[in-house]
Coordinates of C-alpha atoms and ligand atoms in Angstrom, one line a residue:
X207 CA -50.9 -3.3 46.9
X208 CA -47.3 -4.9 46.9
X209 CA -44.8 -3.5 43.9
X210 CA -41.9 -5.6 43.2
X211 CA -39.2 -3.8 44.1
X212 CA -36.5 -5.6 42.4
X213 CA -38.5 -4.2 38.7
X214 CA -38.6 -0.9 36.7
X215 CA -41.6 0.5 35.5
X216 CA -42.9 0.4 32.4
X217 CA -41.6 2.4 29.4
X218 CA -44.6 1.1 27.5
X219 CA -47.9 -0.6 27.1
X220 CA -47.4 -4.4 27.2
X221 CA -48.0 -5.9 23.7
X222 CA -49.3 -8.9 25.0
X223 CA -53.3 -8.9 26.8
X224 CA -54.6 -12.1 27.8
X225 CA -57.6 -12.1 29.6
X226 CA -59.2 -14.3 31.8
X227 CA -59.8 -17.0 29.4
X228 CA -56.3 -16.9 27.6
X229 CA -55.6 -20.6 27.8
X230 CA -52.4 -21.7 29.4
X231 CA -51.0 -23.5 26.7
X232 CA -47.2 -23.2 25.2
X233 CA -47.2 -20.4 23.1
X234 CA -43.6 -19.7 22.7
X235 CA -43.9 -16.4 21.3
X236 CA -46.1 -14.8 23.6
X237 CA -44.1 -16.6 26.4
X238 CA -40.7 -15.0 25.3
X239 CA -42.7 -11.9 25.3
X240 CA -43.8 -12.2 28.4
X241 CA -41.2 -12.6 30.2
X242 CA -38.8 -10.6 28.7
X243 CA -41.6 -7.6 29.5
X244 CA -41.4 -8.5 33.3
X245 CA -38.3 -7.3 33.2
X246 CA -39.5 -4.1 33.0
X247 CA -43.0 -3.6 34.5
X248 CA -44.3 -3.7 37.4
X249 CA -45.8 -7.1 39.6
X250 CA -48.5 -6.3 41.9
X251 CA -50.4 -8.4 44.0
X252 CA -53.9 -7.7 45.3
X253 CA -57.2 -9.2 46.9
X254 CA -58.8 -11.6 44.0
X255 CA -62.7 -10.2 43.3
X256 CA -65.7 -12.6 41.7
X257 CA -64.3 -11.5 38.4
X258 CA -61.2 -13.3 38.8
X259 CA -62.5 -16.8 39.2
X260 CA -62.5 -17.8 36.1
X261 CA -58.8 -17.2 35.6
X262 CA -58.2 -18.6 38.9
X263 CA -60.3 -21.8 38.7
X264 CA -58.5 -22.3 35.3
X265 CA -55.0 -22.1 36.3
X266 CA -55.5 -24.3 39.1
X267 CA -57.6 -27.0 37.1
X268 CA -54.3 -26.9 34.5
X269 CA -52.3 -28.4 37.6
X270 CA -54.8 -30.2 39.3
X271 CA -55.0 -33.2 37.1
X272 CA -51.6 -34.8 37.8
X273 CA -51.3 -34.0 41.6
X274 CA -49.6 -30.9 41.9
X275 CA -52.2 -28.8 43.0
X276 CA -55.6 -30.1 44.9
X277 CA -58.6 -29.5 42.6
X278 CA -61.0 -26.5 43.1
X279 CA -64.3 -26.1 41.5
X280 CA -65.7 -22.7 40.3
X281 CA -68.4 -22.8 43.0
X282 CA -65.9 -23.7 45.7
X283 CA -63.2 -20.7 44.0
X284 CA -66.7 -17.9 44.0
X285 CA -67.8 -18.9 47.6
X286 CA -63.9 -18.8 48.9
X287 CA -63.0 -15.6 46.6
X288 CA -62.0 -14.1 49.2
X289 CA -59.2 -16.1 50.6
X290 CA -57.6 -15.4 47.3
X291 CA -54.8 -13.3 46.5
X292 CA -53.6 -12.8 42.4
X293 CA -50.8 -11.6 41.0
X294 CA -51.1 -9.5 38.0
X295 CA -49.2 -6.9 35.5
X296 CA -49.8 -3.2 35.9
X297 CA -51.7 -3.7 32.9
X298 CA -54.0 -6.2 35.0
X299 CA -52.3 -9.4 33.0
X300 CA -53.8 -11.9 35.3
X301 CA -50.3 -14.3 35.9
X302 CA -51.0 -15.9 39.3
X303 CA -52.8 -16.5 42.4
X304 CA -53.0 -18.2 46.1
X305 CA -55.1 -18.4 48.8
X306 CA -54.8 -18.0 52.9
X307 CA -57.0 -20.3 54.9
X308 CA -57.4 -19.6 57.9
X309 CA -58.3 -22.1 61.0
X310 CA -58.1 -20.1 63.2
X311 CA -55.4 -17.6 65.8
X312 CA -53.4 -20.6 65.8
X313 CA -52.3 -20.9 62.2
X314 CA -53.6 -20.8 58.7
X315 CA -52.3 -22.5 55.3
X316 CA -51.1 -21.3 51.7
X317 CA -53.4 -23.2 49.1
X318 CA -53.1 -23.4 45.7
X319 CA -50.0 -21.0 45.0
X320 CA -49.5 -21.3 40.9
X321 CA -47.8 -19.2 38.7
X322 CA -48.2 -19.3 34.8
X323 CA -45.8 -21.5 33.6
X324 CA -44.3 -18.9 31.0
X325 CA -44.1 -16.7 33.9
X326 CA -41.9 -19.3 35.8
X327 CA -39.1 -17.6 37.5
X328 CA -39.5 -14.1 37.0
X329 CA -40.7 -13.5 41.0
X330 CA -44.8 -13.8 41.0
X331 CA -44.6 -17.1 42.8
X332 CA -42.5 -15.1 45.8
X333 CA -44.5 -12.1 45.4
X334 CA -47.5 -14.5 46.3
X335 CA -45.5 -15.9 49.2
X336 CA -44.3 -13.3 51.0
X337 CA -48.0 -11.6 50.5
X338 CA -49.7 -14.2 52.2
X339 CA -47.1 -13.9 55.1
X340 CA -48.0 -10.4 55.2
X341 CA -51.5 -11.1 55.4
X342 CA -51.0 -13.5 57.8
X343 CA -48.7 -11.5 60.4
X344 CA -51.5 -8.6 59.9
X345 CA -54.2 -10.5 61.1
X346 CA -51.8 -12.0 64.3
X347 CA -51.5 -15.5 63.2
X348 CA -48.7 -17.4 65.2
X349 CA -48.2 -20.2 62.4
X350 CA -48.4 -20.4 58.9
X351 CA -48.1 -23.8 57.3
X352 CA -48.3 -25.5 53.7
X353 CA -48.0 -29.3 52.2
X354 CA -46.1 -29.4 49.4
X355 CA -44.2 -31.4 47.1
X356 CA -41.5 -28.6 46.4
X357 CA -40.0 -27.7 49.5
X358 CA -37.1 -26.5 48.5
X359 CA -38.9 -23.5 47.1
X360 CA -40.6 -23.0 50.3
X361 CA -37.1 -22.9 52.1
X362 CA -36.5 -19.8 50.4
X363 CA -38.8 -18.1 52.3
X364 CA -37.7 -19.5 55.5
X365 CA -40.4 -22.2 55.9
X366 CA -39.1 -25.7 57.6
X367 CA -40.5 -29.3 57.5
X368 CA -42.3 -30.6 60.5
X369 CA -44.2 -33.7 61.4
X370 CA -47.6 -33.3 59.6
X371 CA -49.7 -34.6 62.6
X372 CA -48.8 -30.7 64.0
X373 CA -51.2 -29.8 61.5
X374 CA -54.3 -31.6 62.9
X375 CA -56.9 -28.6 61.2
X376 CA -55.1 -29.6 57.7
X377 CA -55.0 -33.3 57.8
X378 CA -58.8 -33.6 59.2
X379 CA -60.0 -31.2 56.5
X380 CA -58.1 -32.8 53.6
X381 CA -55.8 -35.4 54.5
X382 CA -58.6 -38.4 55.8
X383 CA -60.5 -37.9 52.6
X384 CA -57.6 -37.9 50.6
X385 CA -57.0 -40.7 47.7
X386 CA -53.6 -40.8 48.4
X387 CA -53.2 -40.4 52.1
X388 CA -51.4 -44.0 52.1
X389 CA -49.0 -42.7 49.6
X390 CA -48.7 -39.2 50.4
X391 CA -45.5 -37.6 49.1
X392 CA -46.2 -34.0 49.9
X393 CA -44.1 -32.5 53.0
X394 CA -45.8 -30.5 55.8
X395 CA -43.9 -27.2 56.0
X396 CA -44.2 -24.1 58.2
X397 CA -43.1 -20.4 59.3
X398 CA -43.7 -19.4 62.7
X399 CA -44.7 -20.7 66.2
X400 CA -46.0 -24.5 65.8
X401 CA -49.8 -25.1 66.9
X402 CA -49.8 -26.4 70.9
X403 CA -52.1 -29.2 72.1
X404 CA -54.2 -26.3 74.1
X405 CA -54.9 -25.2 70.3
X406 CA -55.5 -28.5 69.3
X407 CA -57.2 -29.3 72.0
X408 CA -60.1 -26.8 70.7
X409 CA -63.3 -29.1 69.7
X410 CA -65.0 -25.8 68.3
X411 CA -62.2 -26.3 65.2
X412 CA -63.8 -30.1 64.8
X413 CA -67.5 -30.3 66.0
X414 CA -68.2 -33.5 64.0
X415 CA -65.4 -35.4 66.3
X416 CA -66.5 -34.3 69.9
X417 CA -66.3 -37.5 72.0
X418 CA -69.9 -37.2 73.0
X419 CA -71.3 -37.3 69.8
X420 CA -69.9 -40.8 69.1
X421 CA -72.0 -43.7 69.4
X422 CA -71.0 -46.7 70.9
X423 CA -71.9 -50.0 68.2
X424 CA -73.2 -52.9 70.4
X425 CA -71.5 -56.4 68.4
Ligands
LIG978 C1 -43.9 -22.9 42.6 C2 -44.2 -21.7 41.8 C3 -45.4 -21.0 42.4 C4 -43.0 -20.7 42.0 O1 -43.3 -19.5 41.3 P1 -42.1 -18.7 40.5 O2 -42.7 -17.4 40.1 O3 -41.6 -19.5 39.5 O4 -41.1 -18.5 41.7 P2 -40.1 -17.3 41.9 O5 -39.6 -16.8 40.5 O6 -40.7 -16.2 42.7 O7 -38.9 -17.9 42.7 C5 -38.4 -17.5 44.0 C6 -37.2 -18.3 44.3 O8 -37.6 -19.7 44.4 C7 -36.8 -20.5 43.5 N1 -37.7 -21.5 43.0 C8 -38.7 -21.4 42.1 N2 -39.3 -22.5 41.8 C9 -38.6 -23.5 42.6 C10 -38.7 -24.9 42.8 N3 -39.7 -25.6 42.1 N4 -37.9 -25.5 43.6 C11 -36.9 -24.8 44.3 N5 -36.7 -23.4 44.1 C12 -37.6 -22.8 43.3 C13 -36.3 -19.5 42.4 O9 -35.1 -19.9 41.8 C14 -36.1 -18.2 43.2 O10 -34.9 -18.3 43.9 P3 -33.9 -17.0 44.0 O11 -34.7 -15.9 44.8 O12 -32.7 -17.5 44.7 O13 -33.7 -16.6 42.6 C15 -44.4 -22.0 40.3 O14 -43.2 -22.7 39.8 C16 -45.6 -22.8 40.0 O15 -46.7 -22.3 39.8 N6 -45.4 -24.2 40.0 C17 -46.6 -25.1 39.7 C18 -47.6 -25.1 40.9 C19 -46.9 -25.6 42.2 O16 -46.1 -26.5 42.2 N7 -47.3 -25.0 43.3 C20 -46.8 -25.3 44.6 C21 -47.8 -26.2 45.3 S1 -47.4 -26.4 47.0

C-alpha cells in the first residue's frame, strides 16, 4: 500500500466515519472536518474488493450525470472490481477511486479517477495517479493514456496531449458509441512510449472489425 509521504500520522481517531453509503452531498461541517484531519493522517491507496462497489458506483454516478465522468453501472463496477484502485483514510474512510484498463502490452487507460469533492485538493487525486502509473510500469506497459476534460491536472504528472486517433483501443471501445463524439471536448493525454501501427495493427485487440468478416451489400 502507498502512504503519502508528504502527511503525519494520526494523533487520533478521526471523528468523522462515513461509510459506504455516506452520500456525497455538501455538508460543510463534516467537510471542514475532513479536511482539516487530512492534514494529519495518513492517505493510502489499495486494490478496491466487491465490498467497495457501492461507494465506488456512487461516487462515479454523482459525476456522471453532467459529463465529467462516463457512467458505470454496479454490475459493470462488480464484474470490473478489479481494475479498481480506492483511496481511503487509515481509518478505511473511503474518499476516492480509479481504475487501470488495460488493452493490452501496448498501453492501458486511467478511468474514472474521482475524488470526494470535500476532499478536493488535499492529494488523493495524485495518490490515485501516480498509483496507477505504478501499477502500470509493474506490469511493463509502454503507454498509459487518459481522455479528459482537465488536462492541466494531468500535466502535473507529466502526461502530454496527443492526437486521439493514437488511441485506436480507446476510441473503438467508447468513442464510436459515444453521444457526443461529434462534439467531443475531452483531450487524449498520455505518459510513456505512444502505441505503433505494428500494435495497432493487432486484429486480436478488435475481432468484430477483421476485414474478412465484412460482408459486401450488393445495391
Ligand atoms: C481531478 C481530481 C481527481 C483531482 O483530485 P485532487 O485530490 O483534488 O487532486 P490533488 O489534490 O492530488 O492535486 C494534485 C495537483 O493537481 C492540481 N490540480 C487539482 N485539480 C486540478 C484541476 N482540476 N486542474 C488543474 N490542476 C489541478 C493541484 O493543485 C495539485 O497541484 P500541486 O501538486 O502543485 O499542489 C478531483 O478534482 C476530482 O475528483 N474531480 C472530479 C472528477 C474529474 O474531473 N475527474 C477527472 C476525469 S478525467
Amino acid at each position: 500500500m502507498a502512504l503519502s509521504p508528504v502527511l503525519e500520522p494520526p494523533s487520533s481517531q478521526s471523528p468523522i466515519a462515513p461509510t459506504a453509503q455516506t452520500p456525497f452531498t455538501p455538508s460543510q461541517h463534516r467537510s471542514a472536518t475532513l479536511r482539516s484531519d487530512l492534514k494529519t493522517i495518513f492517505l493510502r491507496t489499495r486494490k478496491a474488493q466487491l465490498q467497495d462497489a457501492r461507494a465506488i458506483h456512487q461516487l462515479i454516478d454523482s459525476f456522471s450525470h453532467d459529463g465529467t465522468l462516463l457512467p458505470r453501472s454496479y454490475a459493470e463496477i462488480c464484474a470490473n472490481i478489479r481494475t479498481f484502485t480506492i483511496v481511503e483514510t487509515h481509518t478505511h474512510q473511503f474518499l476516492g477511486c480509479a481504475a487501470l484498463h488495460v488493452y493490452g502490452p501496448h498501453l492501458a487507460e486511467i478511468r474514472s479517477i474521482v475524488v470526494r469533492p470535500d476532499i478536493k485538493g488535499c492529494g488523493a487525486g495524485g495518490q490515485l495517479v501516480h498509483e496507477l502509473m505504478r501499477q502500470a510500469e509493474a506490469r511493463s506497459i509502454k503507454c498509459l493514456c487518459l481522455f479528459t476534460r482537465i488536462p492541466n491536472f494531468f500535466e502535473h504528472f507529466h502526461f502530454s496531449t496527443y492526437d486521439r486517433q493514437a488511441f485506436s483501443d480507446k476510441v473503438l471501445k467508447d468513442c464510436l458509441h459515444c453521444a457526443r463524439r461529434h462534439a467531443c471536448d475531452e483531450t487524449a493525454m498520455a505518459f510513456g512510449e505512444l502505441p505503433t501501427p505494428r500494435d495497432l495493427s493487432r486484429t486480436d485487440f478488435f475481432p468484430h472489425y477483421q476485414p474478412t468478416e465484412l460482408v459486401q451489400l450488393q445495391v
